[in-house]
Amino acid sequence: MGRAPTGRPTSFDIAYLAGVSQPTVSRALRGDKSVSEATRERIKAIARDLNYTVDKNASSLRSQRSNTIALLFFEDPTPDESMINPFFLAMLGSITRACANRKLDLLISFQKMEDDWHVQYQDSHRADGLILLGYGDYTEYEARLKELKRQGTHFARWGSVTSETSGSTIGSDNFGAGRLAGAHLVEQGRRKLAFLGHADDHYPEFAQRYRGMCKALEDAGIAPDSALQHDAITTEADGYAATCRLIEAGEPFDAIFAASDLIAIGAMRALAEAGLGVPGDVALVGFDDIPAASLTNPPLTTIMQDIKGAGERLVETLLAKVEEREGPDNRLPTKLIVRASTGATAAS
């Protein structure tokens, strides 16, 4: 892992002899506890044997802040070529403003599973830390987050605040939001609520929304029907396919709570093709309040997430990590936006 020692000893020589990366050597020599004690001691012993001394000027230069944040989007399947979920695209504006207010520069790129993000940005001093948006299947993504934490990378991400414990995650009250959506549908006289979206550890935010909906049903004395839950990722195509499966299964339903607006928009198309009216036959609720939600026919009732607050909170959380201080509260409230797809009025 590096090069064989030659001439005046360097941190790369220590890395070669210790069998670690050069950034690990740098962190170990400055006492960073993200490196295990055994590894720190081994690196320090090799440094002593080589009579290695830290270049104070270079060390001082490296320790300076870049005042730059790297924003990395996870690629999502989209009907256009953006490969960015519209919800996260809307969040970009609030993150940009939050950075501008703090006189921070913003680098924007895509996060790929095979890349070493800490090396590309923080360890190379291109950025003081990372903001991560989106993740796909969380069971595959979780290992990357644990590795970032182990390596001492400063990061903040949008996601499920209960799915990991690094203190770096900002997210909505998904359980409360699901309960809000379920209670609204029950108030409209609906009793057979379907849920479109994964309801397991692969997509923890969706799972919390589903559990919240089930709790609303239980509060009303209605038993949730697990047969009315159908998996879907956040695309119109998946929402359409999941709704087709729901209809073909033959289980009666009079409402759908979709885990995202894109899923709901796909569901609306499938319902129309099956001759089912919205909201007459099926009431429909989405999640996110993306711009397209108010443009559907009928306009979509949905759960609005605090996009402005999310951008501000993500930037502040990351800076708290960089500056080694306590960060802000990590959970944001949601709001029910009532439109015609549930047959209710905004005043209900």
Tab-separated table of C-alpha atoms in Angstrom:
chain	number	residue	atom	x	y	z
A	1	MET	CA	0.000	0.000	0.000
A	2	GLY	CA	2.426	2.678	-1.106
A	3	ARG	CA	6.087	2.732	-2.062
A	4	ALA	CA	9.232	1.266	-0.535
A	5	PRO	CA	11.231	3.684	1.675
A	6	THR	CA	13.919	5.677	-0.144
A	7	GLY	CA	15.958	8.718	0.974
A	8	ARG	CA	14.486	11.064	3.601
A	9	PRO	CA	11.560	9.312	5.318
A	10	THR	CA	8.045	10.488	4.442
A	11	SER	CA	4.538	9.619	5.587
A	12	PHE	CA	4.250	7.474	2.442
A	13	ASP	CA	7.247	5.407	3.646
A	14	ILE	CA	5.524	4.855	6.988
A	15	ALA	CA	2.338	3.865	5.182
A	16	TYR	CA	4.264	1.296	3.120
A	17	LEU	CA	5.865	-0.278	6.192
A	18	ALA	CA	2.657	-0.211	8.252
A	19	GLY	CA	0.525	-1.601	5.429
A	20	VAL	CA	-1.958	1.284	5.605
A	21	SER	CA	-2.873	4.308	3.490
A	22	GLN	CA	-1.029	7.633	3.737
A	23	PRO	CA	-4.159	9.439	5.055
A	24	THR	CA	-4.331	6.835	7.842
A	25	VAL	CA	-0.729	7.671	8.776
A	26	SER	CA	-1.565	11.380	8.876
A	27	ARG	CA	-4.561	10.791	11.112
A	28	ALA	CA	-2.631	8.442	13.389
A	29	LEU	CA	0.263	10.870	13.887
A	30	ARG	CA	-2.105	13.632	14.925
A	31	GLY	CA	-3.880	11.298	17.387
A	32	ASP	CA	-7.138	10.919	15.489
A	33	LYS	CA	-9.212	8.291	17.327
A	34	SER	CA	-10.812	7.140	14.076
A	35	VAL	CA	-7.609	5.063	13.785
A	36	SER	CA	-7.454	2.189	16.272
A	37	GLU	CA	-5.037	2.518	19.174
A	38	ALA	CA	-3.028	-0.533	18.036
A	39	THR	CA	-2.596	0.941	14.544
A	40	ARG	CA	-1.669	4.366	15.953
A	41	GLU	CA	1.028	2.833	18.150
A	42	ARG	CA	2.402	0.727	15.288
A	43	ILE	CA	2.610	3.799	13.046
A	44	LYS	CA	4.274	5.897	15.765
A	45	ALA	CA	6.847	3.153	16.391
A	46	ILE	CA	7.732	3.006	12.689
A	47	ALA	CA	7.982	6.809	12.599
A	48	ARG	CA	10.426	6.725	15.538
A	49	ASP	CA	12.519	3.990	13.904
A	50	LEU	CA	12.783	6.088	10.731
A	51	ASN	CA	13.541	9.277	12.677
A	52	TYR	CA	10.532	10.772	10.904
A	53	THR	CA	9.569	14.328	11.885
A	54	VAL	CA	6.445	16.177	10.836
A	55	ASP	CA	6.978	19.101	8.474
A	56	LYS	CA	5.299	21.822	10.545
A	57	ASN	CA	4.745	24.121	7.592
A	58	ALA	CA	3.142	21.407	5.493
A	59	SER	CA	1.102	20.218	8.466
A	60	SER	CA	-0.150	23.733	9.091
A	61	LEU	CA	-1.083	24.117	5.444
A	62	ARG	CA	-2.945	20.822	5.405
A	63	SER	CA	-4.910	21.649	8.540
A	64	GLN	CA	-6.371	24.789	7.024
A	65	ARG	CA	-10.029	24.649	6.040
A	66	SER	CA	-10.860	24.691	2.346
A	67	ASN	CA	-14.244	26.347	3.068
A	68	THR	CA	-15.677	23.996	0.474
A	69	ILE	CA	-18.364	21.323	0.832
A	70	ALA	CA	-18.844	18.425	-1.589
A	71	LEU	CA	-22.472	17.529	-2.357
A	72	LEU	CA	-22.776	13.998	-3.751
A	73	PHE	CA	-26.006	12.760	-5.354
A	74	PHE	CA	-26.802	9.064	-5.552
A	75	GLU	CA	-27.915	8.241	-9.106
A	76	ASP	CA	-31.653	7.490	-9.358
A	77	PRO	CA	-33.507	6.116	-12.386
A	78	THR	CA	-35.429	9.035	-13.929
A	79	PRO	CA	-37.391	9.501	-17.167
A	80	ASP	CA	-34.975	12.269	-18.189
A	81	GLU	CA	-31.171	12.237	-18.201
A	82	SER	CA	-30.693	14.042	-14.868
A	83	MET	CA	-30.489	10.809	-12.821
A	84	ILE	CA	-31.451	12.919	-9.797
A	85	ASN	CA	-34.644	12.382	-7.785
A	86	PRO	CA	-36.776	15.560	-8.204
A	87	PHE	CA	-37.081	15.852	-4.412
A	88	PHE	CA	-33.296	16.036	-4.022
A	89	LEU	CA	-33.038	18.375	-6.989
A	90	ALA	CA	-35.381	20.754	-5.160
A	91	MET	CA	-33.198	20.454	-2.061
A	92	LEU	CA	-30.177	21.620	-4.034
A	93	GLY	CA	-31.382	25.225	-3.909
A	94	SER	CA	-31.668	25.280	-0.117
A	95	ILE	CA	-28.221	23.701	0.318
A	96	THR	CA	-26.715	26.233	-2.090
A	97	ARG	CA	-28.282	29.132	-0.173
A	98	ALA	CA	-27.133	27.746	3.170
A	99	CYS	CA	-23.564	27.514	1.833
A	100	ALA	CA	-23.711	31.007	0.325
A	101	ASN	CA	-24.890	32.455	3.641
A	102	ARG	CA	-21.757	30.994	5.266
A	103	LYS	CA	-19.454	31.983	2.385
A	104	LEU	CA	-18.790	28.331	1.533
A	105	ASP	CA	-18.133	26.946	-1.934
A	106	LEU	CA	-20.055	23.897	-3.115
A	107	LEU	CA	-18.762	21.028	-5.278
A	108	ILE	CA	-21.464	18.859	-6.860
A	109	SER	CA	-21.011	15.348	-8.212
A	110	PHE	CA	-22.499	11.849	-8.169
A	111	GLN	CA	-21.635	9.261	-5.516
A	112	LYS	CA	-20.729	5.864	-6.890
A	113	MET	CA	-20.476	2.827	-4.650
A	114	GLU	CA	-17.021	1.888	-5.896
A	115	ASP	CA	-15.480	5.313	-5.218
A	116	ASP	CA	-13.488	6.252	-2.095
A	117	TRP	CA	-15.257	9.510	-1.288
A	118	HIS	CA	-13.034	10.402	1.678
A	119	VAL	CA	-9.919	10.187	-0.507
A	120	GLN	CA	-11.420	12.135	-3.400
A	121	TYR	CA	-12.615	15.022	-1.270
A	122	GLN	CA	-11.687	15.334	2.409
A	123	ASP	CA	-8.318	13.567	2.470
A	124	SER	CA	-7.242	15.409	-0.689
A	125	HIS	CA	-8.344	18.706	0.919
A	126	ARG	CA	-10.728	19.505	-1.932
A	127	ALA	CA	-13.550	19.747	0.639
A	128	ASP	CA	-13.959	19.939	4.399
A	129	GLY	CA	-16.679	17.309	4.298
A	130	LEU	CA	-19.467	15.634	2.338
A	131	ILE	CA	-23.237	15.960	2.065
A	132	LEU	CA	-24.799	12.753	0.724
A	133	LEU	CA	-28.256	12.695	-0.891
A	134	GLY	CA	-29.955	9.405	-1.766
A	135	TYR	CA	-28.706	5.876	-1.242
A	136	GLY	CA	-30.751	3.221	-3.054
A	137	ASP	CA	-30.900	-0.033	-1.076
A	138	TYR	CA	-29.849	0.952	2.456
A	139	THR	CA	-28.662	-2.550	3.368
A	140	GLU	CA	-25.947	-2.169	0.713
A	141	TYR	CA	-25.219	1.482	1.500
A	142	GLU	CA	-24.892	1.059	5.275
A	143	ALA	CA	-21.416	-0.470	5.047
A	144	ARG	CA	-20.148	2.634	3.224
A	145	LEU	CA	-21.459	4.892	5.996
A	146	LYS	CA	-19.759	2.779	8.653
A	147	GLU	CA	-16.503	2.956	6.702
A	148	LEU	CA	-16.743	6.748	6.390
A	149	LYS	CA	-17.302	6.986	10.134
A	150	ARG	CA	-14.363	4.639	10.857
A	151	GLN	CA	-12.089	6.717	8.642
A	152	GLY	CA	-13.052	9.928	10.395
A	153	THR	CA	-14.689	11.468	7.330
A	154	HIS	CA	-16.906	14.451	8.053
A	155	PHE	CA	-20.286	13.873	6.443
A	156	ALA	CA	-23.985	14.620	6.735
A	157	ARG	CA	-26.756	12.854	4.848
A	158	TRP	CA	-30.493	12.957	4.277
A	159	GLY	CA	-32.246	9.754	5.266
A	160	SER	CA	-33.783	7.744	8.081
A	161	VAL	CA	-32.692	9.213	11.402
A	162	THR	CA	-33.258	5.866	13.128
A	163	SER	CA	-31.285	3.695	10.693
A	164	GLU	CA	-27.756	4.570	11.868
A	165	THR	CA	-26.133	6.122	14.907
A	166	SER	CA	-23.310	8.334	13.634
A	167	GLY	CA	-25.311	11.470	14.377
A	168	SER	CA	-24.762	12.568	10.783
A	169	THR	CA	-28.266	11.932	9.430
A	170	ILE	CA	-30.958	14.564	8.985
A	171	GLY	CA	-34.453	13.447	8.045
A	172	SER	CA	-38.193	13.919	8.391
A	173	ASP	CA	-40.479	12.421	10.989
A	174	ASN	CA	-41.493	9.647	8.596
A	175	PHE	CA	-43.510	7.660	11.131
A	176	GLY	CA	-45.465	10.754	12.139
A	177	ALA	CA	-45.995	11.630	8.488
A	178	GLY	CA	-47.330	8.166	7.691
A	179	ARG	CA	-49.685	8.420	10.650
A	180	LEU	CA	-50.850	11.816	9.385
A	181	ALA	CA	-51.559	10.451	5.896
A	182	GLY	CA	-53.368	7.397	7.274
A	183	ALA	CA	-55.518	9.481	9.640
A	184	HIS	CA	-56.492	11.805	6.786
A	185	LEU	CA	-57.648	8.898	4.621
A	186	VAL	CA	-59.644	7.425	7.499
A	187	GLU	CA	-61.284	10.818	8.021
A	188	GLN	CA	-62.422	10.666	4.397
A	189	GLY	CA	-64.223	7.404	5.143
A	190	ARG	CA	-61.610	5.081	3.662
A	191	ARG	CA	-61.031	1.741	5.365
A	192	LYS	CA	-58.985	-0.397	2.946
A	193	LEU	CA	-55.677	1.451	2.707
A	194	ALA	CA	-53.006	0.165	0.316
A	195	PHE	CA	-49.360	1.182	0.604
A	196	LEU	CA	-46.999	1.392	-2.380
A	197	GLY	CA	-43.327	1.280	-1.402
A	198	HIS	CA	-40.893	-1.058	0.318
A	199	ALA	CA	-41.711	-1.656	3.971
A	200	ASP	CA	-38.482	-3.241	5.201
A	201	ASP	CA	-34.872	-2.423	6.103
A	202	HIS	CA	-33.895	-1.952	2.453
A	203	TYR	CA	-35.764	1.383	2.396
A	204	PRO	CA	-36.112	2.468	6.050
A	205	GLU	CA	-37.819	5.803	5.322
A	206	PHE	CA	-40.564	4.022	3.375
A	207	ALA	CA	-40.870	1.420	6.129
A	208	GLN	CA	-41.436	4.115	8.747
A	209	ARG	CA	-44.118	5.747	6.581
A	210	TYR	CA	-45.878	2.390	6.263
A	211	ARG	CA	-45.729	1.762	10.012
A	212	GLY	CA	-47.139	5.214	10.671
A	213	MET	CA	-50.055	4.536	8.313
A	214	CYS	CA	-50.713	1.213	10.060
A	215	LYS	CA	-50.723	2.973	13.438
A	216	ALA	CA	-53.356	5.423	12.165
A	217	LEU	CA	-55.529	2.487	11.119
A	218	GLU	CA	-55.072	0.795	14.480
A	219	ASP	CA	-55.956	4.042	16.257
A	220	ALA	CA	-59.242	3.988	14.328
A	221	GLY	CA	-59.901	0.356	15.220
A	222	ILE	CA	-59.085	-0.898	11.725
A	223	ALA	CA	-56.734	-3.844	11.183
A	224	PRO	CA	-54.061	-3.106	8.539
A	225	ASP	CA	-54.007	-5.597	5.664
A	226	SER	CA	-50.436	-6.618	4.748
A	227	ALA	CA	-51.738	-7.978	1.419
A	228	LEU	CA	-52.293	-4.368	0.359
A	229	GLN	CA	-48.613	-3.457	0.648
A	230	HIS	CA	-46.691	-3.659	-2.647
A	231	ASP	CA	-43.007	-2.867	-3.106
A	232	ALA	CA	-41.981	0.080	-5.259
A	233	ILE	CA	-38.922	2.287	-5.609
A	234	THR	CA	-39.223	6.025	-6.267
A	235	THR	CA	-40.136	6.098	-9.960
A	236	GLU	CA	-43.365	6.609	-11.884
A	237	ALA	CA	-42.763	3.312	-13.678
A	238	ASP	CA	-42.527	1.399	-10.415
A	239	GLY	CA	-45.628	3.125	-9.066
A	240	TYR	CA	-47.513	2.127	-12.190
A	241	ALA	CA	-46.301	-1.492	-11.985
A	242	ALA	CA	-47.061	-1.787	-8.253
A	243	THR	CA	-50.596	-0.470	-8.797
A	244	CYS	CA	-51.171	-2.959	-11.605
A	245	ARG	CA	-50.112	-5.750	-9.232
A	246	LEU	CA	-52.400	-4.370	-6.547
A	247	ILE	CA	-55.390	-4.363	-8.907
A	248	GLU	CA	-54.598	-7.806	-10.308
A	249	ALA	CA	-54.338	-9.288	-6.792
A	250	GLY	CA	-58.085	-8.745	-6.381
A	251	GLU	CA	-57.968	-7.547	-2.765
A	252	PRO	CA	-60.475	-4.706	-2.286
A	253	PHE	CA	-59.001	-1.266	-1.547
A	254	ASP	CA	-60.410	2.250	-1.482
A	255	ALA	CA	-57.259	4.311	-0.876
A	256	ILE	CA	-53.542	4.332	-1.680
A	257	PHE	CA	-50.768	5.914	0.326
A	258	ALA	CA	-47.742	6.082	-1.984
A	259	ALA	CA	-44.283	6.368	-0.399
A	260	SER	CA	-43.379	9.164	-2.863
A	261	ASP	CA	-45.114	11.516	-5.276
A	262	LEU	CA	-43.467	9.812	-8.243
A	263	ILE	CA	-44.948	6.481	-7.143
A	264	ALA	CA	-48.338	8.184	-6.702
A	265	ILE	CA	-48.199	9.712	-10.197
A	266	GLY	CA	-47.509	6.275	-11.672
A	267	ALA	CA	-50.370	4.860	-9.584
A	268	MET	CA	-52.749	7.513	-10.920
A	269	ARG	CA	-52.043	6.402	-14.499
A	270	ALA	CA	-52.605	2.717	-13.680
A	271	LEU	CA	-55.877	3.487	-11.899
A	272	ALA	CA	-57.132	5.508	-14.877
A	273	GLU	CA	-56.294	2.691	-17.289
A	274	ALA	CA	-58.230	0.283	-15.045
A	275	GLY	CA	-61.283	2.557	-15.097
A	276	LEU	CA	-60.927	3.529	-11.421
A	277	GLY	CA	-61.576	7.165	-10.606
A	278	VAL	CA	-59.553	9.322	-8.218
A	279	PRO	CA	-60.869	10.132	-5.666
A	280	GLY	CA	-64.281	8.572	-6.368
A	281	ASP	CA	-63.133	4.944	-6.343
A	282	VAL	CA	-59.674	5.344	-4.801
A	283	ALA	CA	-58.336	8.215	-2.680
A	284	LEU	CA	-54.626	8.854	-3.263
A	285	VAL	CA	-51.916	10.410	-1.083
A	286	GLY	CA	-48.274	10.931	-2.090
A	287	PHE	CA	-45.150	12.056	-0.270
A	288	ASP	CA	-42.612	14.875	-0.914
A	289	ASP	CA	-44.764	17.606	-2.534
A	290	ILE	CA	-42.579	17.858	-5.627
A	291	PRO	CA	-43.699	20.568	-8.123
A	292	ALA	CA	-45.518	18.013	-10.311
A	293	ALA	CA	-47.819	17.035	-7.415
A	294	SER	CA	-49.996	20.125	-7.863
A	295	LEU	CA	-50.172	19.621	-11.651
A	296	THR	CA	-51.678	16.123	-11.778
A	297	ASN	CA	-55.356	15.539	-12.605
A	298	PRO	CA	-56.721	15.650	-9.982
A	299	PRO	CA	-54.059	17.546	-7.990
A	300	LEU	CA	-52.306	15.232	-5.532
A	301	THR	CA	-52.761	15.317	-1.770
A	302	THR	CA	-49.307	14.771	-0.330
A	303	ILE	CA	-46.966	15.098	2.616
A	304	MET	CA	-44.656	18.099	2.344
A	305	GLN	CA	-41.120	17.800	3.696
A	306	ASP	CA	-39.266	20.911	4.874
A	307	ILE	CA	-36.860	21.353	1.954
A	308	LYS	CA	-35.594	24.770	3.056
A	309	GLY	CA	-35.002	23.555	6.602
A	310	ALA	CA	-33.367	20.371	5.276
A	311	GLY	CA	-30.665	22.239	3.349
A	312	GLU	CA	-29.926	24.492	6.288
A	313	ARG	CA	-29.827	21.582	8.729
A	314	LEU	CA	-27.558	19.452	6.525
A	315	VAL	CA	-24.982	22.216	6.143
A	316	GLU	CA	-25.080	23.090	9.847
A	317	THR	CA	-24.729	19.407	10.838
A	318	LEU	CA	-21.692	18.990	8.601
A	319	LEU	CA	-20.037	22.139	9.941
A	320	ALA	CA	-20.641	20.926	13.495
A	321	LYS	CA	-18.792	17.724	12.589
A	322	VAL	CA	-15.884	19.657	11.066
A	323	GLU	CA	-15.666	22.012	14.046
A	324	GLU	CA	-16.168	19.208	16.595
A	325	ARG	CA	-19.200	20.745	18.289
A	326	GLU	CA	-22.749	19.655	18.950
A	327	GLY	CA	-25.005	19.724	15.903
A	328	PRO	CA	-28.659	20.761	15.496
A	329	ASP	CA	-31.712	18.569	16.036
A	330	ASN	CA	-31.780	15.913	13.330
A	331	ARG	CA	-35.526	15.445	12.796
A	332	LEU	CA	-37.722	17.810	10.762
A	333	PRO	CA	-41.531	18.037	10.897
A	334	THR	CA	-43.810	17.366	7.924
A	335	LYS	CA	-47.115	18.861	6.788
A	336	LEU	CA	-50.165	17.385	5.064
A	337	ILE	CA	-51.037	19.277	1.859
A	338	VAL	CA	-54.671	18.526	1.028
A	339	ARG	CA	-55.708	18.560	-2.630
A	340	ALA	CA	-58.449	16.954	-4.705
A	341	SER	CA	-57.020	13.410	-4.955
A	342	THR	CA	-58.506	12.497	-1.554
A	343	GLY	CA	-61.890	14.172	-2.098
A	344	ALA	CA	-61.270	16.607	0.730
A	345	THR	CA	-60.910	20.374	0.854
A	346	ALA	CA	-57.881	22.260	2.099
A	347	ALA	CA	-59.863	23.347	5.147
A	348	SER	CA	-60.585	19.767	6.275
